[in-house]
PDB file of C-alpha atoms in Angstrom:
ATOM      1  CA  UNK R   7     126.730-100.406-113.749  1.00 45.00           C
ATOM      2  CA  UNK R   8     126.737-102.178-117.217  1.00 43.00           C
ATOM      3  CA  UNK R   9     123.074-102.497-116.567  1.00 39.00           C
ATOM      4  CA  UNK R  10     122.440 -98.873-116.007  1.00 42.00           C
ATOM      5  CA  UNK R  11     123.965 -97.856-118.879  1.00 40.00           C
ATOM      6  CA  UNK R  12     121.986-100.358-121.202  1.00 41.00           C
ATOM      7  CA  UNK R  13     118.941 -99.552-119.738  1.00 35.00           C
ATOM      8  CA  UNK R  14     119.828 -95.816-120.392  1.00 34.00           C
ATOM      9  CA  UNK R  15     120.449 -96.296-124.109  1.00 33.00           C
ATOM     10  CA  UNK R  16     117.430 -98.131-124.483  1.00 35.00           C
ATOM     11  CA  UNK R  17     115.737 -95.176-123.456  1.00 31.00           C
ATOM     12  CA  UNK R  18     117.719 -92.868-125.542  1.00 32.00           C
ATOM     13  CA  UNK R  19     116.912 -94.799-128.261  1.00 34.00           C
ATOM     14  CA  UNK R  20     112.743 -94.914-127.908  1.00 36.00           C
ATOM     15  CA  UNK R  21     110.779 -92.445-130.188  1.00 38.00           C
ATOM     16  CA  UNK R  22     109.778 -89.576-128.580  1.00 37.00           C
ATOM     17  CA  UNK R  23     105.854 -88.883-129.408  1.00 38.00           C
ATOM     18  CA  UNK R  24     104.434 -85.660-128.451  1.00 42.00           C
ATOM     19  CA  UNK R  25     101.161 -84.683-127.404  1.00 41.00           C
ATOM     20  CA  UNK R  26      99.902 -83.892-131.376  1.00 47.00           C
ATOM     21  CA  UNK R  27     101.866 -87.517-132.303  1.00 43.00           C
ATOM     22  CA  UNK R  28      99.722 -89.259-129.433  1.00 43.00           C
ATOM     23  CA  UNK R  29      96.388 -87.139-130.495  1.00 43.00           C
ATOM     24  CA  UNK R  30      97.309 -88.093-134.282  1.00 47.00           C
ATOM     25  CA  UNK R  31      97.893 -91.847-133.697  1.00 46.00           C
ATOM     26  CA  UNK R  32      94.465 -92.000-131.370  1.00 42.00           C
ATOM     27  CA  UNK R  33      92.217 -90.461-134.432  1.00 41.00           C
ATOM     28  CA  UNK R  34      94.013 -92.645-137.162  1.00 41.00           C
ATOM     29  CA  UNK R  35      93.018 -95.529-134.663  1.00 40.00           C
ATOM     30  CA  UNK R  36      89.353 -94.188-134.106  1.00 40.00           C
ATOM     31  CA  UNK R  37      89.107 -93.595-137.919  1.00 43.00           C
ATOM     32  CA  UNK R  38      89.914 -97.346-138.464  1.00 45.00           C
ATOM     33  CA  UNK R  39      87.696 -98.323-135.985  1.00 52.00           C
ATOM     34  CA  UNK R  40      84.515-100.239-138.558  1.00 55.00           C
ATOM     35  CA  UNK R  41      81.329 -99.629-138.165  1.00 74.00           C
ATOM     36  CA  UNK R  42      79.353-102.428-135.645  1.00 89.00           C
ATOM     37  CA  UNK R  43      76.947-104.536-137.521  1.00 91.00           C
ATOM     38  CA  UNK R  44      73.240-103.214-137.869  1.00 89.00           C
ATOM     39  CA  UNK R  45      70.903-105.811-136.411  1.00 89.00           C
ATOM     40  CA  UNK R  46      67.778-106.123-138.157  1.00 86.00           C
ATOM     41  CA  UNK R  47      66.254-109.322-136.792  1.00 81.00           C
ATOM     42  CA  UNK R  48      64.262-107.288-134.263  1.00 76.00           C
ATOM     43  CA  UNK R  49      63.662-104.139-135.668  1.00 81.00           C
ATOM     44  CA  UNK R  50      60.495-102.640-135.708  1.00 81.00           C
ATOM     45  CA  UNK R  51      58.198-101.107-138.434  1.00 81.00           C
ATOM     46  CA  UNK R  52      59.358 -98.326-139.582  1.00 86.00           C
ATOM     47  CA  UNK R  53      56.631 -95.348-140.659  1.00 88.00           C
ATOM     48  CA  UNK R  54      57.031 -91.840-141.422  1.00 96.00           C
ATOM     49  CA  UNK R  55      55.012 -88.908-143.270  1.00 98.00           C
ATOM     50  CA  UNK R  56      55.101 -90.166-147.180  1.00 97.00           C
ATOM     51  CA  UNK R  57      54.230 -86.224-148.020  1.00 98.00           C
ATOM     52  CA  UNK R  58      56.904 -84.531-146.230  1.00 98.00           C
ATOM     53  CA  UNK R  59      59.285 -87.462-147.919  1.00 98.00           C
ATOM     54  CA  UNK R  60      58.109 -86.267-151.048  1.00 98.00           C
ATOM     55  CA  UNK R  61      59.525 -82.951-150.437  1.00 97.00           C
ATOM     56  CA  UNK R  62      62.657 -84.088-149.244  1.00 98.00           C
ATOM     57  CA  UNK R  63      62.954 -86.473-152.107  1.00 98.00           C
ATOM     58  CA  UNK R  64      64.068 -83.777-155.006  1.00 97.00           C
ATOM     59  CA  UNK R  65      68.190 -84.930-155.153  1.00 97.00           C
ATOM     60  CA  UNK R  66      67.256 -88.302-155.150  1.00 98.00           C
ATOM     61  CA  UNK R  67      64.980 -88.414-158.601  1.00 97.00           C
ATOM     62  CA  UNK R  68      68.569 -87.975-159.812  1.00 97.00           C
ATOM     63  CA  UNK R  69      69.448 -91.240-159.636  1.00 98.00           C
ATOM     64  CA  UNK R  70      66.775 -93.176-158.874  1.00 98.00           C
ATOM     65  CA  UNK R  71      63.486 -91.644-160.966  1.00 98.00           C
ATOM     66  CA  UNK R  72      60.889 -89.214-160.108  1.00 96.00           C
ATOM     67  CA  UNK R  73      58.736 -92.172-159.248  1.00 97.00           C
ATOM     68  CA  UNK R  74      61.076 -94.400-157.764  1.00 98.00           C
ATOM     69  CA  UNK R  75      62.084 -96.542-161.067  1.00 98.00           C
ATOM     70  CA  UNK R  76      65.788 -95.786-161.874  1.00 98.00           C
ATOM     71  CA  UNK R  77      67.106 -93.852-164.691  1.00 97.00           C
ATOM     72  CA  UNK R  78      69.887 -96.286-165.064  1.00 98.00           C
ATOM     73  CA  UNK R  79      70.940-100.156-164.560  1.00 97.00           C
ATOM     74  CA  UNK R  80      73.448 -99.165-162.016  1.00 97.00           C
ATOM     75  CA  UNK R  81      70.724 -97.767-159.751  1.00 98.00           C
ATOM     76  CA  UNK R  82      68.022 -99.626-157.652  1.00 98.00           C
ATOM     77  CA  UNK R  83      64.460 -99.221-157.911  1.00 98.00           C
ATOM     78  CA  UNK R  84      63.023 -98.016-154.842  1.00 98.00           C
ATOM     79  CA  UNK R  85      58.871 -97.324-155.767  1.00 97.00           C
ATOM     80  CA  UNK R  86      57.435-100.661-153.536  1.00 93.00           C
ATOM     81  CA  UNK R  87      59.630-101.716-151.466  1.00 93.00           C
ATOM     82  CA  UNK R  88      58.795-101.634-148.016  1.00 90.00           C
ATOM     83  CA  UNK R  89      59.401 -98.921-145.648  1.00 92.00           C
ATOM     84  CA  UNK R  90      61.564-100.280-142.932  1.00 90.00           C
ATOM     85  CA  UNK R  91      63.715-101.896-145.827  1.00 93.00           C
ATOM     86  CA  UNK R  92      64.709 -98.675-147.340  1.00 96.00           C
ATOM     87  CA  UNK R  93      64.778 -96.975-143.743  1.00 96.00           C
ATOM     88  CA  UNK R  94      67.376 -99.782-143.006  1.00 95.00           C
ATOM     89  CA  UNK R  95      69.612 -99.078-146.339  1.00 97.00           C
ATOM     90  CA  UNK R  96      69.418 -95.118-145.334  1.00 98.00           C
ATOM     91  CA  UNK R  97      70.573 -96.090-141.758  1.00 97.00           C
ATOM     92  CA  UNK R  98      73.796 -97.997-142.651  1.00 97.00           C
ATOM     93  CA  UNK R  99      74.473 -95.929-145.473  1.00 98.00           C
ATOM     94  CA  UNK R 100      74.363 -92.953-142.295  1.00 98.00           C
ATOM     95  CA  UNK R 101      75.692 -94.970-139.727  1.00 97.00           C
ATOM     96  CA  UNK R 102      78.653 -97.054-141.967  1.00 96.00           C
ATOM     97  CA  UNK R 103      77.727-100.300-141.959  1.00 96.00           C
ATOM     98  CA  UNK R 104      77.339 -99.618-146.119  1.00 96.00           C
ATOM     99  CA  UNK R 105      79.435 -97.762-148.239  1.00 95.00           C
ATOM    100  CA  UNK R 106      78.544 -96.048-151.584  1.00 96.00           C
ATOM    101  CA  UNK R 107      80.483 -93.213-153.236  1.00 95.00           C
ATOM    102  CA  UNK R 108      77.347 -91.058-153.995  1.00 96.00           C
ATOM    103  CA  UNK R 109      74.784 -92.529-150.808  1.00 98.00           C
ATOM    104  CA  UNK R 110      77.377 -92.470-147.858  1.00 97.00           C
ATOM    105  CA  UNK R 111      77.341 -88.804-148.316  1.00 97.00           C
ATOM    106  CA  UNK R 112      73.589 -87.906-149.356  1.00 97.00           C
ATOM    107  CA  UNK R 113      72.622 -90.132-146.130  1.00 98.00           C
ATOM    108  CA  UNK R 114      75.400 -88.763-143.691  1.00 98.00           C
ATOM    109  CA  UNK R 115      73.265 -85.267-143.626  1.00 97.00           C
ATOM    110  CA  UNK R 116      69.962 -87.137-143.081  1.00 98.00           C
ATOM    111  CA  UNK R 117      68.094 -87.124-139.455  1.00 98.00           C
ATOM    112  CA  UNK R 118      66.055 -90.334-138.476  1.00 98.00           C
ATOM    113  CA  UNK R 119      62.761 -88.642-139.397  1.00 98.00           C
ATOM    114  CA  UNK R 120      63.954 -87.365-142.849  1.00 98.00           C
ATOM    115  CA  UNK R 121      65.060 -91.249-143.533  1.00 98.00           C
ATOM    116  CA  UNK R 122      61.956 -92.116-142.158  1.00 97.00           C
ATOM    117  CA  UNK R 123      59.755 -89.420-144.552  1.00 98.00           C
ATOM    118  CA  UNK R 124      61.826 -90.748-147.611  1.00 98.00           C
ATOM    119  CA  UNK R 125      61.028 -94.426-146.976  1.00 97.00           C
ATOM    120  CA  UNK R 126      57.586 -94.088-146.326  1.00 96.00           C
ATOM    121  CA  UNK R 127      57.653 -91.299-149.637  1.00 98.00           C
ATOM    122  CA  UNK R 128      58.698 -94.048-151.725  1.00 97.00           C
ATOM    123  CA  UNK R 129      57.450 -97.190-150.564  1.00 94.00           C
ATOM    124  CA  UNK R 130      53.630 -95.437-151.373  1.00 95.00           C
ATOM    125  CA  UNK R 131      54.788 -95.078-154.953  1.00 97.00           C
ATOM    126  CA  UNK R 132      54.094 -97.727-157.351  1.00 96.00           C
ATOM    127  CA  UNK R 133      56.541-100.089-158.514  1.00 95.00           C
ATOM    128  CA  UNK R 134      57.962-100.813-161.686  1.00 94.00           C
ATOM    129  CA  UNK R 135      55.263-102.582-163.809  1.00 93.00           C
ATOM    130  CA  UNK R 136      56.009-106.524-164.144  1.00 89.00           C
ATOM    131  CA  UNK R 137      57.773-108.176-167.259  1.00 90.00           C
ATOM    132  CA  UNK R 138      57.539-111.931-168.594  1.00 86.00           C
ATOM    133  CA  UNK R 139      59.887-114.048-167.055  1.00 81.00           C
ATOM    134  CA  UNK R 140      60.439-117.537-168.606  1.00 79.00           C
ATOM    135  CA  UNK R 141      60.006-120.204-165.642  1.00 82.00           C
ATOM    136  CA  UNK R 142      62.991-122.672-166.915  1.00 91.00           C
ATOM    137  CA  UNK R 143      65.517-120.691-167.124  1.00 96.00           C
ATOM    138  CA  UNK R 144      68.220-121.616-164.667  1.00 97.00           C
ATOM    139  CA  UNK R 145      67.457-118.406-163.048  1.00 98.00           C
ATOM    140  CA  UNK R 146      64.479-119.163-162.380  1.00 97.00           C
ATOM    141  CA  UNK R 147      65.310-122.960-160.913  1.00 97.00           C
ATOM    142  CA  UNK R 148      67.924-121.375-158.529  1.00 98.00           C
ATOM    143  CA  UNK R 149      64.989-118.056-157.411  1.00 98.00           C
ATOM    144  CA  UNK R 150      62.171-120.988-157.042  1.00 97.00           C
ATOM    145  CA  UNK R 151      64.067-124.166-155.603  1.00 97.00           C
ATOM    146  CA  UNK R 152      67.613-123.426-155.531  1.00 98.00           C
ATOM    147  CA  UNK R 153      70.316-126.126-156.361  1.00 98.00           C
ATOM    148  CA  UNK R 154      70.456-128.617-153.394  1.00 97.00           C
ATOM    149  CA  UNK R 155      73.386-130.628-154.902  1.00 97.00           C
ATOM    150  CA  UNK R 156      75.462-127.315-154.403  1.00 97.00           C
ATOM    151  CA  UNK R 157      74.062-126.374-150.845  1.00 97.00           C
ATOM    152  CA  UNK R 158      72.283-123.306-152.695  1.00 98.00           C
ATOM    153  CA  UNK R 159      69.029-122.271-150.763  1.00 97.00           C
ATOM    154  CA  UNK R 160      65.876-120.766-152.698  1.00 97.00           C
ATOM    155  CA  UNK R 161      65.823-117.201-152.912  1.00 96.00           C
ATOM    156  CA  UNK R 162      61.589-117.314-152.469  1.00 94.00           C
ATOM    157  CA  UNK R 163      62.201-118.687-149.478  1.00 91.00           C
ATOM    158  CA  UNK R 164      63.143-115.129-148.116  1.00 91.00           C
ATOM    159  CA  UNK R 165      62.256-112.877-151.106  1.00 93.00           C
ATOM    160  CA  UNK R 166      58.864-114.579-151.975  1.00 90.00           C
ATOM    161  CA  UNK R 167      57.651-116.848-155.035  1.00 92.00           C
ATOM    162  CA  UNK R 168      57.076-113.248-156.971  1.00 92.00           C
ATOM    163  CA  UNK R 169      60.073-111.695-156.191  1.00 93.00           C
ATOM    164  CA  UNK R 170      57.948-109.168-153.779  1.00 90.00           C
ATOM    165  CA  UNK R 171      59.664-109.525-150.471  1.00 86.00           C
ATOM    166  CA  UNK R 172      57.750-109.609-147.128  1.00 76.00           C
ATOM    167  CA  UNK R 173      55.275-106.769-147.848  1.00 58.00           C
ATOM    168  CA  UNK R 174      53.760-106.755-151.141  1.00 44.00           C
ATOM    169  CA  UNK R 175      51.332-103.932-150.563  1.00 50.00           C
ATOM    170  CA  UNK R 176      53.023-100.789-149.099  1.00 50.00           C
ATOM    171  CA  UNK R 177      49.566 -99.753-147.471  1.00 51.00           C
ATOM    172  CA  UNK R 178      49.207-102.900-145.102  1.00 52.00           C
ATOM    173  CA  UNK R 179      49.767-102.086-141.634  1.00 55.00           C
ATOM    174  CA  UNK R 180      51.147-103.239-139.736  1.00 54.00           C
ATOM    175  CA  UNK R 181      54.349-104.433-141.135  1.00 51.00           C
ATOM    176  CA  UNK R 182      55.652-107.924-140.173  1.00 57.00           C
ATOM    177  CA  UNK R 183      59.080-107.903-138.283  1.00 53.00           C
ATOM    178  CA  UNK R 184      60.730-109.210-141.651  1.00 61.00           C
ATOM    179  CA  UNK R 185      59.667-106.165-143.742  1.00 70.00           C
ATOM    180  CA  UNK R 186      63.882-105.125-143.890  1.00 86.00           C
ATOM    181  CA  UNK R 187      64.391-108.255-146.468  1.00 92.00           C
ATOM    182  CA  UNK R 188      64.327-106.243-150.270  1.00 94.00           C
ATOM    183  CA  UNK R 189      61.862-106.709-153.226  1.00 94.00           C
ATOM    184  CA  UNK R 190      63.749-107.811-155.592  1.00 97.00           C
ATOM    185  CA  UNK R 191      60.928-108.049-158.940  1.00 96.00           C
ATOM    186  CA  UNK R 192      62.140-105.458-161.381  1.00 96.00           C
ATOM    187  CA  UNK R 193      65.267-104.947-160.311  1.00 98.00           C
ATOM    188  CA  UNK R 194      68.417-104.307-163.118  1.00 98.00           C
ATOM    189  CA  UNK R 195      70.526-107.340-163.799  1.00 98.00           C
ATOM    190  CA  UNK R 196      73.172-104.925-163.394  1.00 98.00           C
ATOM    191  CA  UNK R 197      72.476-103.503-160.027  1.00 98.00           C
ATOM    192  CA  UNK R 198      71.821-107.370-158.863  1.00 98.00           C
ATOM    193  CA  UNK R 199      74.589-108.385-160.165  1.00 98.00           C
ATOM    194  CA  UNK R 200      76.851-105.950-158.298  1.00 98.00           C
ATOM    195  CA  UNK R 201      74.789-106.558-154.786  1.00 98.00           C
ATOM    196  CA  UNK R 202      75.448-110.058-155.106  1.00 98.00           C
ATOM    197  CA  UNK R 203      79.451-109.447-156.118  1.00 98.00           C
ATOM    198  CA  UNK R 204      79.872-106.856-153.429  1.00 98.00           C
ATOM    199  CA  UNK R 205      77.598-109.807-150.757  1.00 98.00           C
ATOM    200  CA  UNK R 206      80.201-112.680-151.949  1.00 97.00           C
ATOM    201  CA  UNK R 207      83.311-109.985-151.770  1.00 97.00           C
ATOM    202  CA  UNK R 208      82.302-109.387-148.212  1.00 95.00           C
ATOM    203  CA  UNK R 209      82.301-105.705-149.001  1.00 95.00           C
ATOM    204  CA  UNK R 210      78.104-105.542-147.870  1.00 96.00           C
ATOM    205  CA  UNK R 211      78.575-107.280-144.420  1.00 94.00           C
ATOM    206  CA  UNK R 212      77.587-104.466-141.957  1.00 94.00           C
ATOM    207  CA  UNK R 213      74.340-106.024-141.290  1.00 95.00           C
ATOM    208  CA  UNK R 214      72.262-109.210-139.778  1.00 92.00           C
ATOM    209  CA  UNK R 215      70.367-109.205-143.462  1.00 94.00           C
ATOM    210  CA  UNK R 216      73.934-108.565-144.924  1.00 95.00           C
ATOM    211  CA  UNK R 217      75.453-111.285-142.998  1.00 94.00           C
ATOM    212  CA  UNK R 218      72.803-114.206-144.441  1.00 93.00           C
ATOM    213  CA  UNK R 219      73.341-112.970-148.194  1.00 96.00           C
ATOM    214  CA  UNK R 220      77.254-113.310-147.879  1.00 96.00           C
ATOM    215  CA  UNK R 221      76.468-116.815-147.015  1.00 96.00           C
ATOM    216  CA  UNK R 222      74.253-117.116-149.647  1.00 97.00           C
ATOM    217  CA  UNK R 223      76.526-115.551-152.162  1.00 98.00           C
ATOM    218  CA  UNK R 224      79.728-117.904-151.139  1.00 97.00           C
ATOM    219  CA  UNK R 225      77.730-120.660-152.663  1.00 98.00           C
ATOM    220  CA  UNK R 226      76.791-118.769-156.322  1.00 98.00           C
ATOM    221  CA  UNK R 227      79.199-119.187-158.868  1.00 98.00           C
ATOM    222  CA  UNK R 228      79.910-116.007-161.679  1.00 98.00           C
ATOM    223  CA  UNK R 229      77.032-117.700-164.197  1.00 98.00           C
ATOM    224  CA  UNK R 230      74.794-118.155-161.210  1.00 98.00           C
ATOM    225  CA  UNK R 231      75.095-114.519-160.310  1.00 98.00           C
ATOM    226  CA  UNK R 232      74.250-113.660-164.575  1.00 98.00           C
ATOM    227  CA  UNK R 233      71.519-116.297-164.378  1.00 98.00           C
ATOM    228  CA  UNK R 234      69.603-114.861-160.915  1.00 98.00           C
ATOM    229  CA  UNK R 235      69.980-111.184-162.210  1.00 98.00           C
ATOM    230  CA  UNK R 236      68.907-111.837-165.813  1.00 97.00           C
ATOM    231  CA  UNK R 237      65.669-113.837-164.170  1.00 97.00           C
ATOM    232  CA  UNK R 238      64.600-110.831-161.742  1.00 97.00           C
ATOM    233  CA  UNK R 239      65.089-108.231-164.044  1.00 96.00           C
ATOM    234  CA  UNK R 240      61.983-110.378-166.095  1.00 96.00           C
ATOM    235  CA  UNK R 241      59.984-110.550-163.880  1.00 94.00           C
TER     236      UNK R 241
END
């Protein structure tokens, strides 16, 4: 009988949830839910129509130029990189693997041929002209050879000696399967900077590419960081 009666109170004593408590706590738990990681080992060149990008490309000369080159150090440049590169950034920037105050919500109302038009639209412009980098700078040691006493890979060996990436000339076709890895020539210190903060933070992980720069970050110190932006902005 004693056991009835505790059993009861237990009962007694559990929260009621209703049906819109239940349906509230499932979408919470779906909203937490992250994104899955975007593999882009395997994925395939991307192409699209470069004139109907150009169209579709009117918001984004905001931020990033009418011709691709930024208006600001806080933005990338995106005239010459390669198309399935910047088709990549639009897709986790639709999909959530990356998260940016301003993209996350210009990409969200993109299909996958309008991210396709824009990355082939911008990959046929050309890129920012080149600068005069100064080869012994320790910028340029870590970009060209690394730093093997502190387990710090070459950035050319991914990125190329030039800072091009993969795909140097947006008209070759086909694309090799590694045309998702960025150019990097040109780019603000300030914007590199921040990508490789945000790839040491952990806060870019939500893809294969993302997952081998967080790596690659862990082993950069702060003047490291100053030292790779400073040299590919020269370049």
């Amino acid at each position: 009988m004693r056991y009835r009666t505790s059993l009861l109170l237990v009962f007694l004593l559990l929260p009621v949830v209703g049906p819109d408590a239940a349906a509230q706590q499932a979408a919470t738990s779906t909203a937490a839910a992250p994104a899955s990681v975007l593999d882009q080992r395997r994925m395939p060149p991307i192409s699209g129509d470069a004139k109907a990008g150009a169209g579709k490309a009117t918001v984004c000369a905001a931020c990033h130029g009418a011709q691709g080159v930024a208006i600001a150090p806080n933005f990338p440049n995106l005239a010459g990189q390669s198309a399935s590169y910047l088709y990549a950034q639009l897709k986790e920037f639709h999909d959530g693997q990356r998260s940016d105050p301003v993209m996350s919500g210009q990409a969200a109302t993109l299909s996958d041929g309008d991210m396709r038009d824009l990355a082939s639209y911008f990959a046929s412009l050309a890129p920012k002209p080149a600068g005069q980098a100064g080869g012994s700078t320790r910028g340029a040691q870590l970009y060209l050879a690394g730093d093997p006493g502190l387990g710090i890979p070459p950035c050319q060996a991914c990125h190329g000696p030039a800072g091009l990436g993969p795909q140097p000339q947006p008209s070759s076709a086909p694309q090799p399967p590694w045309a998702s890895f960025p150019r990097l020539r040109g780019q603000s210190a300030l914007y590199v900077a921040k990508q490789l903060g945000d790839f040491k933070r952990g806060a870019r992980a939500g893809s294969s590419n993302a997952r081998v720069m967080h790596g690659v970050a862990q082993t950069l110190s702060d003047d490291d960081m100053q030292a790779l932006s400073a040299y590919l902005n020269s370049l």
